[in-house]
Tab-separated table of C-alpha atoms in Angstrom:
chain	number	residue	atom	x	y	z
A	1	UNK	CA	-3.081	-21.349	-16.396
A	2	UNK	CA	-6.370	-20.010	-14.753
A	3	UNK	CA	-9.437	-22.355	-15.637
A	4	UNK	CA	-12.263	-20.596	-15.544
A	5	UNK	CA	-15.532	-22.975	-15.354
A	6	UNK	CA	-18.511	-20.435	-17.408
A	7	UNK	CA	-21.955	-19.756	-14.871
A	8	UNK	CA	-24.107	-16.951	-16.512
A	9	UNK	CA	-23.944	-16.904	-20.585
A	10	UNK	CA	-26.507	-13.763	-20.263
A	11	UNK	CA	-23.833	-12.192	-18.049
A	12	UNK	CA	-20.680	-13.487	-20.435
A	13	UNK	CA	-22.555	-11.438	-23.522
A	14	UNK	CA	-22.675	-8.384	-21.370
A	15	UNK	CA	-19.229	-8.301	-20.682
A	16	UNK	CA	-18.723	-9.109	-24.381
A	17	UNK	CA	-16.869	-12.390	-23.298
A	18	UNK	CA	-17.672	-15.972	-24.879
A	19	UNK	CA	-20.160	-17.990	-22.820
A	20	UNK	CA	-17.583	-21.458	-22.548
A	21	UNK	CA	-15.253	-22.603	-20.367
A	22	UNK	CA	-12.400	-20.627	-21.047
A	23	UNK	CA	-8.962	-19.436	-19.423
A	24	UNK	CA	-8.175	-16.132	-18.327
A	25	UNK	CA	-5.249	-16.032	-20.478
A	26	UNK	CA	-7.223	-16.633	-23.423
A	27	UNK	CA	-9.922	-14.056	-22.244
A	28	UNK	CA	-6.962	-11.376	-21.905
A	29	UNK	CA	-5.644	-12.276	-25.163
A	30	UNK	CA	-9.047	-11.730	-26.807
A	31	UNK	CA	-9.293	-8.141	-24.746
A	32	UNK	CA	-6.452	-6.829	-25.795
A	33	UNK	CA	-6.219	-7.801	-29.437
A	34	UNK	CA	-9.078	-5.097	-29.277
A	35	UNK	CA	-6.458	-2.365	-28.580
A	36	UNK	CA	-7.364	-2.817	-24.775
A	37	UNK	CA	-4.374	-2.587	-22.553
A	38	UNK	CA	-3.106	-5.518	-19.911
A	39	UNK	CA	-4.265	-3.522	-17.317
A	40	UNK	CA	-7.444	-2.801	-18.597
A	41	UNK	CA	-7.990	-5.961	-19.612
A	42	UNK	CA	-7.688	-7.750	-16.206
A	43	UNK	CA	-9.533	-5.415	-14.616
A	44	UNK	CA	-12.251	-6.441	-17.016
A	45	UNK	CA	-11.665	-9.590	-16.259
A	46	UNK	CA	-11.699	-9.260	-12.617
A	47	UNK	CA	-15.141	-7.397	-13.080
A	48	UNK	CA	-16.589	-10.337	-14.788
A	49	UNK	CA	-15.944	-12.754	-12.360
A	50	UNK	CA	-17.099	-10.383	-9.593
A	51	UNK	CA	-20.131	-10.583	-11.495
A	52	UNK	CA	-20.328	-14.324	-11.537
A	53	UNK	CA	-20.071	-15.015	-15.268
A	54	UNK	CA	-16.929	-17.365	-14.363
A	55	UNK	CA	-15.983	-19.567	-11.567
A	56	UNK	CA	-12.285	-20.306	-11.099
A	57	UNK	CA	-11.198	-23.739	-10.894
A	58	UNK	CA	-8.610	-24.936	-8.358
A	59	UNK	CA	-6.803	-27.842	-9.836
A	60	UNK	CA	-6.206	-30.260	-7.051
A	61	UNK	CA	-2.380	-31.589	-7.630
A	62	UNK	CA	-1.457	-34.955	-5.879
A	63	UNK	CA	0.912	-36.357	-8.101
A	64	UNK	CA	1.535	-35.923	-11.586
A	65	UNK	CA	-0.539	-33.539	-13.748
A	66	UNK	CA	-1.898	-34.927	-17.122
A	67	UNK	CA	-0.845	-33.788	-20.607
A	68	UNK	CA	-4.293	-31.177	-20.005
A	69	UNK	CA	-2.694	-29.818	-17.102
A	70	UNK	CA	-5.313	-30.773	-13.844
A	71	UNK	CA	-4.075	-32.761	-11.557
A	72	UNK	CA	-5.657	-36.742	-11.119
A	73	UNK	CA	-5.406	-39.266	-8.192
A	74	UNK	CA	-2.642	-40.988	-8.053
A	75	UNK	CA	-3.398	-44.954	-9.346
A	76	UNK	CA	-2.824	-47.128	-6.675
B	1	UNK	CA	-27.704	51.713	1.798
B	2	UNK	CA	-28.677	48.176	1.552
B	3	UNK	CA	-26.224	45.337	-0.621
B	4	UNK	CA	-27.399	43.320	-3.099
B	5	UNK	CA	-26.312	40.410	-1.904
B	6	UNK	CA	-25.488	38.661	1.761
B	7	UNK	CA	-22.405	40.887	3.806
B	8	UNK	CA	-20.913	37.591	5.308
B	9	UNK	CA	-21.661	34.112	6.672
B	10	UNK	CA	-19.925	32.884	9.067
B	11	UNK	CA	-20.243	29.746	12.264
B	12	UNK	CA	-18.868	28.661	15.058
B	13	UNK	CA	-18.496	24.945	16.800
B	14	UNK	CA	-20.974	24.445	19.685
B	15	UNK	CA	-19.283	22.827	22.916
B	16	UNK	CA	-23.171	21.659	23.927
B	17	UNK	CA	-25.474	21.675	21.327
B	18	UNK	CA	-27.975	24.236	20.860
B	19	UNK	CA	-25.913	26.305	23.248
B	20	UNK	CA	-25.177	29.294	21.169
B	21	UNK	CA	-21.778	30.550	20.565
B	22	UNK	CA	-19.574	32.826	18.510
B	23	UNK	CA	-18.908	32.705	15.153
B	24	UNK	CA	-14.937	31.682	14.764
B	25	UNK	CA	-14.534	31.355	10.895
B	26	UNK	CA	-15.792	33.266	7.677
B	27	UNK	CA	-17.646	30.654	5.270
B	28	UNK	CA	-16.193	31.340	1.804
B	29	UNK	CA	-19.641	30.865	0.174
B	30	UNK	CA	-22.449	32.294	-0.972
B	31	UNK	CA	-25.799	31.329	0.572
B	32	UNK	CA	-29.346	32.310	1.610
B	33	UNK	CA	-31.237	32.404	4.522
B	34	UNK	CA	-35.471	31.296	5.082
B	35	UNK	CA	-37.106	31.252	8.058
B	36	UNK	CA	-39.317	28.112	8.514
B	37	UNK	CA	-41.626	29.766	10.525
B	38	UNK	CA	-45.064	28.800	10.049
B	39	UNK	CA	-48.562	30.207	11.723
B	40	UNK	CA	-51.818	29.099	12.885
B	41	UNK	CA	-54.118	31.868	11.572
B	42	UNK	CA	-57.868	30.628	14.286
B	43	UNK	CA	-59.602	33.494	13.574
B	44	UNK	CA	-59.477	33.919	10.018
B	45	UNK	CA	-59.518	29.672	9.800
B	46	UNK	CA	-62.310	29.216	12.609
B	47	UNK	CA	-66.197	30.482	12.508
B	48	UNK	CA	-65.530	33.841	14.694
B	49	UNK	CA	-68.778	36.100	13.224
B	50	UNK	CA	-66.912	37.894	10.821
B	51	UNK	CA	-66.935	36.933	7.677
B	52	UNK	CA	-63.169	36.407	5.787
B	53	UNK	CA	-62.649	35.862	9.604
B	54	UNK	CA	-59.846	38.295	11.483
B	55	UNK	CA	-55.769	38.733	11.553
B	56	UNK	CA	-55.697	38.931	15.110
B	57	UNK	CA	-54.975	35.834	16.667
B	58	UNK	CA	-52.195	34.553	15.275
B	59	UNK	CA	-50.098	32.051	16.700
B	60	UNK	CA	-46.422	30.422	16.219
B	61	UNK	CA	-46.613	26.596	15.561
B	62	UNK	CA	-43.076	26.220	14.597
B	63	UNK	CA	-40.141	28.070	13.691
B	64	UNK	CA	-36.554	26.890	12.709
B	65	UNK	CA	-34.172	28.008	9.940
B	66	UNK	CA	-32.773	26.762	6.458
B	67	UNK	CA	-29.613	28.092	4.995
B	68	UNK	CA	-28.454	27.283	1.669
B	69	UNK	CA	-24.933	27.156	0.870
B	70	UNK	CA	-25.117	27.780	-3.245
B	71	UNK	CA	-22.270	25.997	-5.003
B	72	UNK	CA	-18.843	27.592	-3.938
B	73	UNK	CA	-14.911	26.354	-4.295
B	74	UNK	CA	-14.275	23.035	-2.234
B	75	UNK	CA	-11.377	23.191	-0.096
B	76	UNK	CA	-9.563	20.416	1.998
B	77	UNK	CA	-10.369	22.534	5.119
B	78	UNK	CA	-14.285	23.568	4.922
B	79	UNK	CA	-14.242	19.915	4.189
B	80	UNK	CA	-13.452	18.876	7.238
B	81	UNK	CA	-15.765	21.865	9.171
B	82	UNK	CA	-18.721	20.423	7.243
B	83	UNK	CA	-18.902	16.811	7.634
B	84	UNK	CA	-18.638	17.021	11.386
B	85	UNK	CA	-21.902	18.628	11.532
B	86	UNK	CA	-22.790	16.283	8.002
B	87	UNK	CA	-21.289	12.959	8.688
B	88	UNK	CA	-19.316	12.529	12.615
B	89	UNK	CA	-18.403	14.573	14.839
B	90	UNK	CA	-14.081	14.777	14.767
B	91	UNK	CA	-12.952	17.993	15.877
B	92	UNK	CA	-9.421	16.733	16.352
B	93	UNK	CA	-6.869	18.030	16.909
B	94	UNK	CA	-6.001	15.442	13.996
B	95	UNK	CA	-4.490	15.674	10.808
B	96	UNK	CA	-6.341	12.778	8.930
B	97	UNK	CA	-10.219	12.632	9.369
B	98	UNK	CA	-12.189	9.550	8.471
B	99	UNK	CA	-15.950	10.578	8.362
B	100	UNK	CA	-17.352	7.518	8.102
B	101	UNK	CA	-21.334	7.280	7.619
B	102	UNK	CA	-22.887	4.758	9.896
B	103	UNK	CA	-23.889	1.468	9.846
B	104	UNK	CA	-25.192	0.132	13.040
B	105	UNK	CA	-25.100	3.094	15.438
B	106	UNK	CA	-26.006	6.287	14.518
B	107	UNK	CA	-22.607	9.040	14.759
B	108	UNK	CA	-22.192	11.491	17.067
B	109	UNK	CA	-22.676	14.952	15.480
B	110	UNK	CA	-20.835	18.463	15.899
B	111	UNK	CA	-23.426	21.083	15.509
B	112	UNK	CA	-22.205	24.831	14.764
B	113	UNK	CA	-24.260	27.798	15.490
B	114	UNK	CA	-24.335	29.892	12.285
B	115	UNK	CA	-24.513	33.968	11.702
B	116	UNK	CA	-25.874	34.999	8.602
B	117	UNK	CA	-25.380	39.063	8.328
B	118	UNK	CA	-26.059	41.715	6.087
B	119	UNK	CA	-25.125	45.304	5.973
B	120	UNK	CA	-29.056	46.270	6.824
B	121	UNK	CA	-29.657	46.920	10.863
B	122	UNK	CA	-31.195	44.235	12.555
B	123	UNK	CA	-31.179	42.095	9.201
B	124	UNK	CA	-28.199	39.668	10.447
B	125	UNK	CA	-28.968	36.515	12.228
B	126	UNK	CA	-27.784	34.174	14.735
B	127	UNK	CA	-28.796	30.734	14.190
B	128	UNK	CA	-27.943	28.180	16.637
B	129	UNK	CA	-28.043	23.945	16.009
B	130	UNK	CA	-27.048	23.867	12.677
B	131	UNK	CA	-26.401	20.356	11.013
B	132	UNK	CA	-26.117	19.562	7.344
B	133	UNK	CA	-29.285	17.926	6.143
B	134	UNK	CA	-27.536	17.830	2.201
B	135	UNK	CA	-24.321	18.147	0.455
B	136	UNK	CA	-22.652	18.063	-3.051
B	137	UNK	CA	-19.673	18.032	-4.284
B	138	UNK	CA	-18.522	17.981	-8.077
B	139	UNK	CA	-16.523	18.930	-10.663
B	140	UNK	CA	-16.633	18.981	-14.380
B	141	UNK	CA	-13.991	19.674	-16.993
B	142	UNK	CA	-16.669	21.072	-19.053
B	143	UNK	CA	-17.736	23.171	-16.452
B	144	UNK	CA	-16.531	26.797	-14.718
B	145	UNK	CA	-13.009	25.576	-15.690
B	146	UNK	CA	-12.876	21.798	-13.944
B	147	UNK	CA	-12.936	23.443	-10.197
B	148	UNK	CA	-14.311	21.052	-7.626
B	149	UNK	CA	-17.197	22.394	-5.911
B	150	UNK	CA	-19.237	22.105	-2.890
B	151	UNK	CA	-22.859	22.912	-1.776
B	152	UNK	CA	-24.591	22.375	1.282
B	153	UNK	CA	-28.084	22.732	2.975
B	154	UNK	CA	-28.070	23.649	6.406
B	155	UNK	CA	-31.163	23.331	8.993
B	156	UNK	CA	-31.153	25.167	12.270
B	157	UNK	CA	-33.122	26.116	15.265
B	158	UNK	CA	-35.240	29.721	15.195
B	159	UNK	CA	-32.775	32.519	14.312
B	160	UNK	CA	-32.351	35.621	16.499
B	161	UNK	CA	-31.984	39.194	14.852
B	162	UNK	CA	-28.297	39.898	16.160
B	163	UNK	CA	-24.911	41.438	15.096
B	164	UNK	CA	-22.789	38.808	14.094
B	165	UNK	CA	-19.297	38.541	15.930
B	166	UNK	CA	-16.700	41.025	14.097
B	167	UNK	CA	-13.407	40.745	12.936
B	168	UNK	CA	-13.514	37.306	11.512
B	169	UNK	CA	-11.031	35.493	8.913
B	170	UNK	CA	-10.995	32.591	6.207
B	171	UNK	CA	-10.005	29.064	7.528
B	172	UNK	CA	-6.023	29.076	7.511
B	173	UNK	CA	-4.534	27.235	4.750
B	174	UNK	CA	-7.740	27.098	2.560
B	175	UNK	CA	-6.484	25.016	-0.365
B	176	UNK	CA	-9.040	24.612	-3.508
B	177	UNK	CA	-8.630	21.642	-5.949
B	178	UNK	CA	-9.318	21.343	-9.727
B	179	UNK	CA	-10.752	18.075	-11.698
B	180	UNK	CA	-6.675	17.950	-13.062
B	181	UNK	CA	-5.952	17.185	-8.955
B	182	UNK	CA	-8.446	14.283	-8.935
B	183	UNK	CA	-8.025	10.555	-9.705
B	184	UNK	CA	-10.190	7.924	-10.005
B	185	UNK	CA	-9.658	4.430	-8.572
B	186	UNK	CA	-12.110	1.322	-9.381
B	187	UNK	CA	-12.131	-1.897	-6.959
B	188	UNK	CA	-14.070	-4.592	-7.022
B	189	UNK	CA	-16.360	-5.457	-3.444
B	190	UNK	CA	-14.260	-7.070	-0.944
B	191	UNK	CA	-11.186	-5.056	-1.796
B	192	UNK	CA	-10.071	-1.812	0.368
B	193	UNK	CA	-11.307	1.447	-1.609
B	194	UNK	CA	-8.729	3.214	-3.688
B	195	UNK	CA	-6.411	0.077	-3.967
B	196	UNK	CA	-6.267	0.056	-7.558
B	197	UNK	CA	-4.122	2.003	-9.351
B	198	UNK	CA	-6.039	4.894	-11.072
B	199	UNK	CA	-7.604	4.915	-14.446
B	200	UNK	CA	-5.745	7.635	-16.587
B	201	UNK	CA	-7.267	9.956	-18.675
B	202	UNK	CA	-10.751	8.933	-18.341
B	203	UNK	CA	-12.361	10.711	-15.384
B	204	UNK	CA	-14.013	14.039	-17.145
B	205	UNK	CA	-16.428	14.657	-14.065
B	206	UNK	CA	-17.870	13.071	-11.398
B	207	UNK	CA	-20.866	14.313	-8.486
B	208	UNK	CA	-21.441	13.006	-5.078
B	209	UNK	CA	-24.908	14.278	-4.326
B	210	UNK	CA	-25.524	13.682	-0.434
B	211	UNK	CA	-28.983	13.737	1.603
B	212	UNK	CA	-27.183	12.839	5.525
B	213	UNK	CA	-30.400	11.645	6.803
B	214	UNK	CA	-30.100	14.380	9.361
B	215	UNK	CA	-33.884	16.369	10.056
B	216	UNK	CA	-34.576	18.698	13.041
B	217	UNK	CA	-36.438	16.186	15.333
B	218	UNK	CA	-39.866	17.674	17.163
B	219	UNK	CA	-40.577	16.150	19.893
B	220	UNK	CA	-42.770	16.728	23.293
B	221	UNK	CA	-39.491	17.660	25.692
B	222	UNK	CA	-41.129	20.346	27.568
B	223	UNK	CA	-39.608	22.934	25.792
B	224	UNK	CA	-40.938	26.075	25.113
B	225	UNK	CA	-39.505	27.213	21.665
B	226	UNK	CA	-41.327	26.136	18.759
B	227	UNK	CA	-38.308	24.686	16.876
B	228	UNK	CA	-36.891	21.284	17.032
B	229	UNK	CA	-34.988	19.898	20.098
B	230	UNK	CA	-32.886	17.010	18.710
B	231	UNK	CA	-31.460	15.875	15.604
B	232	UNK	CA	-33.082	12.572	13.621
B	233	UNK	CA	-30.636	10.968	11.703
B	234	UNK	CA	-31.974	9.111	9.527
B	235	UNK	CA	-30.893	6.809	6.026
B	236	UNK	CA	-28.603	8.670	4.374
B	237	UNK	CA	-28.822	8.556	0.374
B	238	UNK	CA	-25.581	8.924	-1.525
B	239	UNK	CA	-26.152	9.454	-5.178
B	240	UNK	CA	-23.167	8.599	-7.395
B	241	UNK	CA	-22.204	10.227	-11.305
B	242	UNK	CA	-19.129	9.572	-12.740
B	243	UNK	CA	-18.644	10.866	-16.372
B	244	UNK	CA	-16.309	8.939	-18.175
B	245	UNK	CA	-14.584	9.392	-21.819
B	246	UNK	CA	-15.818	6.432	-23.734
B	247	UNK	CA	-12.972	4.048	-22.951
B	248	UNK	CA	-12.283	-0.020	-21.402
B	249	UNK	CA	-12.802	2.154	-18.075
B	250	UNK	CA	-16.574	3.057	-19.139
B	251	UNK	CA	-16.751	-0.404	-20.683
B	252	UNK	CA	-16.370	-2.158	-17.962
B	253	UNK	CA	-18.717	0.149	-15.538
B	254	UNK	CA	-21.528	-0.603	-18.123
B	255	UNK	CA	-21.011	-4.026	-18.193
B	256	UNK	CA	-20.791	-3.675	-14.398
B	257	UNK	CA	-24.413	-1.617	-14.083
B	258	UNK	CA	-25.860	-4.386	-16.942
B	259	UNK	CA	-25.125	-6.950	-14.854
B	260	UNK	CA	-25.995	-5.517	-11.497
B	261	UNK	CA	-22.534	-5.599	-10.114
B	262	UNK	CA	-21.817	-3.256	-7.582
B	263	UNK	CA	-18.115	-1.962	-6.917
B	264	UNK	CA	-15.737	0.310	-4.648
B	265	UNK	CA	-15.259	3.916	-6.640
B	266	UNK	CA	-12.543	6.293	-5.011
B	267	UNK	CA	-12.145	9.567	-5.976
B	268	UNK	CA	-8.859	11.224	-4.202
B	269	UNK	CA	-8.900	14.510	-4.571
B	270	UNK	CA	-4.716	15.178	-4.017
B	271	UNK	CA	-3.633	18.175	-2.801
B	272	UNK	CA	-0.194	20.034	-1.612
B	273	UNK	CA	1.689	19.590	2.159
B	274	UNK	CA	-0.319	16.130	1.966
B	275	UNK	CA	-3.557	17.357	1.205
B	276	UNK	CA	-6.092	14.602	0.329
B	277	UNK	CA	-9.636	13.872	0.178
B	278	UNK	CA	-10.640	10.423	-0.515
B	279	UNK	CA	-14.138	10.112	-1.613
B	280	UNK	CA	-14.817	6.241	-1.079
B	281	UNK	CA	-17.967	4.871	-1.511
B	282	UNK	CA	-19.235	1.357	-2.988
B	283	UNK	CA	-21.649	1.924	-5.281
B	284	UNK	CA	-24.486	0.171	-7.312
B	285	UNK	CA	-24.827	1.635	-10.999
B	286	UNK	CA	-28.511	2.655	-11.795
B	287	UNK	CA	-28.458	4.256	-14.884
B	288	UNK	CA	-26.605	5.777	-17.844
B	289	UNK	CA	-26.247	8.547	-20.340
B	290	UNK	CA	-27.376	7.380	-23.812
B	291	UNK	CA	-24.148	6.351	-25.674
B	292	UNK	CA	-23.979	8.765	-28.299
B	293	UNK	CA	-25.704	11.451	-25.692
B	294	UNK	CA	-23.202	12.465	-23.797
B	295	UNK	CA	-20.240	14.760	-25.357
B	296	UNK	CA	-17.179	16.705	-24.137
B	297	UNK	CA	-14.301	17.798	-25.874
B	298	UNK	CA	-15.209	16.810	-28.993
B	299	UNK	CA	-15.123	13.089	-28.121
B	300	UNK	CA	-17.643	10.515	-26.911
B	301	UNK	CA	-18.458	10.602	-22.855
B	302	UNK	CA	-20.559	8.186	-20.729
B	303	UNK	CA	-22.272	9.723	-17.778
B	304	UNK	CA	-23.346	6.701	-15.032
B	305	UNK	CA	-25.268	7.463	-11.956
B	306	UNK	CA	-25.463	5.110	-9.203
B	307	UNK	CA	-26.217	5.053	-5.488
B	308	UNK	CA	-23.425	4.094	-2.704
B	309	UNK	CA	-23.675	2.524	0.761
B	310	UNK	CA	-22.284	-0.071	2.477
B	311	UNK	CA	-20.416	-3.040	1.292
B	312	UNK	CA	-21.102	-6.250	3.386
B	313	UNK	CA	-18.365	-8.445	1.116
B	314	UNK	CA	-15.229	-9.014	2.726
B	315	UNK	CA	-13.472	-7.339	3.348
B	316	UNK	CA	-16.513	-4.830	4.414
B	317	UNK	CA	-16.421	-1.209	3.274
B	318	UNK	CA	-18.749	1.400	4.488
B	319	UNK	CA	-19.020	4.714	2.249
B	320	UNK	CA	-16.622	7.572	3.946
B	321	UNK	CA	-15.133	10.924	3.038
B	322	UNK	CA	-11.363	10.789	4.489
B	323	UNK	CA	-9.193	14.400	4.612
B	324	UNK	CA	-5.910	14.438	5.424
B	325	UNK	CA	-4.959	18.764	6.284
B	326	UNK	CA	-1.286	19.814	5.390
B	327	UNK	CA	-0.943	19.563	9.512
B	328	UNK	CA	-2.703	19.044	12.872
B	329	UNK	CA	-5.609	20.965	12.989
B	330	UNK	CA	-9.176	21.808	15.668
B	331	UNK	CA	-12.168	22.314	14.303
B	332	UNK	CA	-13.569	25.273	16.395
């Protein structure tokens, strides 16, 4: 699942996303429940965070992943 | 008995520049000729003790020529002929041509001599060191039935009354294109122009207006004509519509211009026998049509204009017109 971390809420209104943290899973489920195709809708996507109004978020894996998914260091 | 309208143009590729030669090829356009010649009037400007001052005198200051190539049917091939006297000089032989504008260096430009005749003696004209100094090309599925069209201004040295060279044809294998031929193909910066896969069924026009930069350069080189002696090339200006039907495609290129993100548009313009001409320039969105202004077909339409240069992002992408001909071919 792609994290994406929000920067620019001004930016997230103009390309009619929401201005949180989201996924871009959840941002291409929102797209195309407005009759937007899957292609389309990435491609949105893909503009946006050209634009800057998300940041993706590497999750750093070096042992087990937590019930949310990211990664954290191992306990030693 | 004198024609209405121009007999022929036609032009021929210089080996040295300036050095006139023979036409080779019929331009399939029409077009006008001026004469930028312009006087120094001291007798009537200057006290000379007669009042409203005298005609005599008269003297050349400069001289050169512009002709103007009104909008006529783009082909693959006249493509090619143009931007090497537009964009960079690739005569071939070659079957794909990348005319790429420059960046760091200026290009090395073809220069054609052109003849400009009409049916009236000693009212055709020989004009040597032509470049483009502007170009267009468009198309419109609103407009003279979608075909893609192309316009050009071209500057020259002074022209000499002369018969132009007889017995001349068309380019061979002239192919025209129609907007139904083109596709559209929308990348974000960093990503090679044309890679994505094109949007369907939204492109309804689009217009690449071009100013090349290129101006007849005047300059003290101990020459006697009063025209220029080199070509200044200078910042080219590339200026960018695309109308779009109302759709995510237009979406997204608002939200793009809104936001000040700049992108890679391609516009292939697909032929037969491998025909292509890729139109690939990143471009920044300026402006747009009022939504609810623009109309075609009965159905919404968002016109966006925008200008295109280079891209810096990697990986970089500088602004290029790239023909592939249905085989080898010389520009002569």
């Amino acid at each position: 699942m792609a994290q994406l971390k929000l920067l620019d809420p001004h930016k997230a209104g103009i390309y009619g996303l929401p201005a949180e943290d989201t996924t871009a899973e959840a941002l291409q489920k929102l797209l195309t429940a407005g009759e937007w195709t899957n292609a389309d809708a990435l491609k949105h996507i893909d503009a946006a965070l050209s634009a800057g109004v998300y940041q993706k978020v590497e999750s750093k894996r070096t042992g087990k992943a937590d019930a949310d998914g990211g990664a954290k260091p191992e306990d030693k | 008995m004198s024609q209405k309208k121009l007999k022929s143009i036609a032009r021929g590729l210089e080996g040295t520049a300036g050095t006139e030669v023979d036409a080779t090829y019929l331009v399939k356009a029409p077009g006008t000729i001026k004469f930028n010649t312009v006087i120094a009037t001291p007798e009537m400007d200057y006290a000379t003790g007669i009042g409203g001052g005298n005609v005599e005198g008269a003297t050349v200051s400069s001289d050169g020529t512009t002709i103007t190539l009104s909008d006529y049917l783009f082909s693959h091939e006249d493509t090619v002929w143009l931007c090497n006297h537009a964009i960079k000089a690739l005569p071939g032989a070659a079957s794909t041509f990348a005319f790429t504008f420059y960046t760091t260096a200026a290009n090395t430009l073809n220069t054609f001599t052109y003849e400009v005749n009409t049916s009236v003696s000693n009212a055709s004209y020989t004009v040597p060191y032509c470049f483009v100094n502007k170009m267009g090309f468009k198309a419109d599925a609103d407009s003279n039935n979608g075909n893609v069209y192309t316009n050009a201004v071209i500057m020259g040295r002074a022209a000499t009354a002369k018969a132009g060279t007889g017995s001349l044809g068309f380019l061979a294998a002239m192919e025209h294109a129609v907007i139904n031929q083109c596709t559209l193909h929308l990348d974000s910066l960093g990503t090679a122009a044309g890679t994505a896969s094109a949007s369907a069924s939204v492109l309804r026009g689009f217009s690449f207006d071009i100013d090349t930069g290129n101006k007849p350069g005047v300059y003290g080189d101990g020459r006697q004509g009063k025209d220029f002696s080199i070509i200044d090339q200078g910042d080219y200006v590339i200026t960018t519509k695309l109308r779009l039907l109302l759709s995510a495609t237009a979406v997204t290129r608002i939200s793009n211009w809104r936001a000040g993100t700049a992108e890679i548009v391609a516009v292939k313009v697909t032929g037969t026998s491998s025909r292509i001409t890729k139109f690939n320039l990143p471009t920044v969105w300026q402006d747009m049509t009022e939504l609810g202004e623009a109309e075609g077909n009965g159905k919404l339409m968002v016109e966006l204009t925008g200008k295109s240069a280079y891209s810096r992002t990697t990986t970089a992408q500088g602004p290029n017109i790239n023909v592939t001909l249905s085989g080898s071919t010389t520009v002569t």
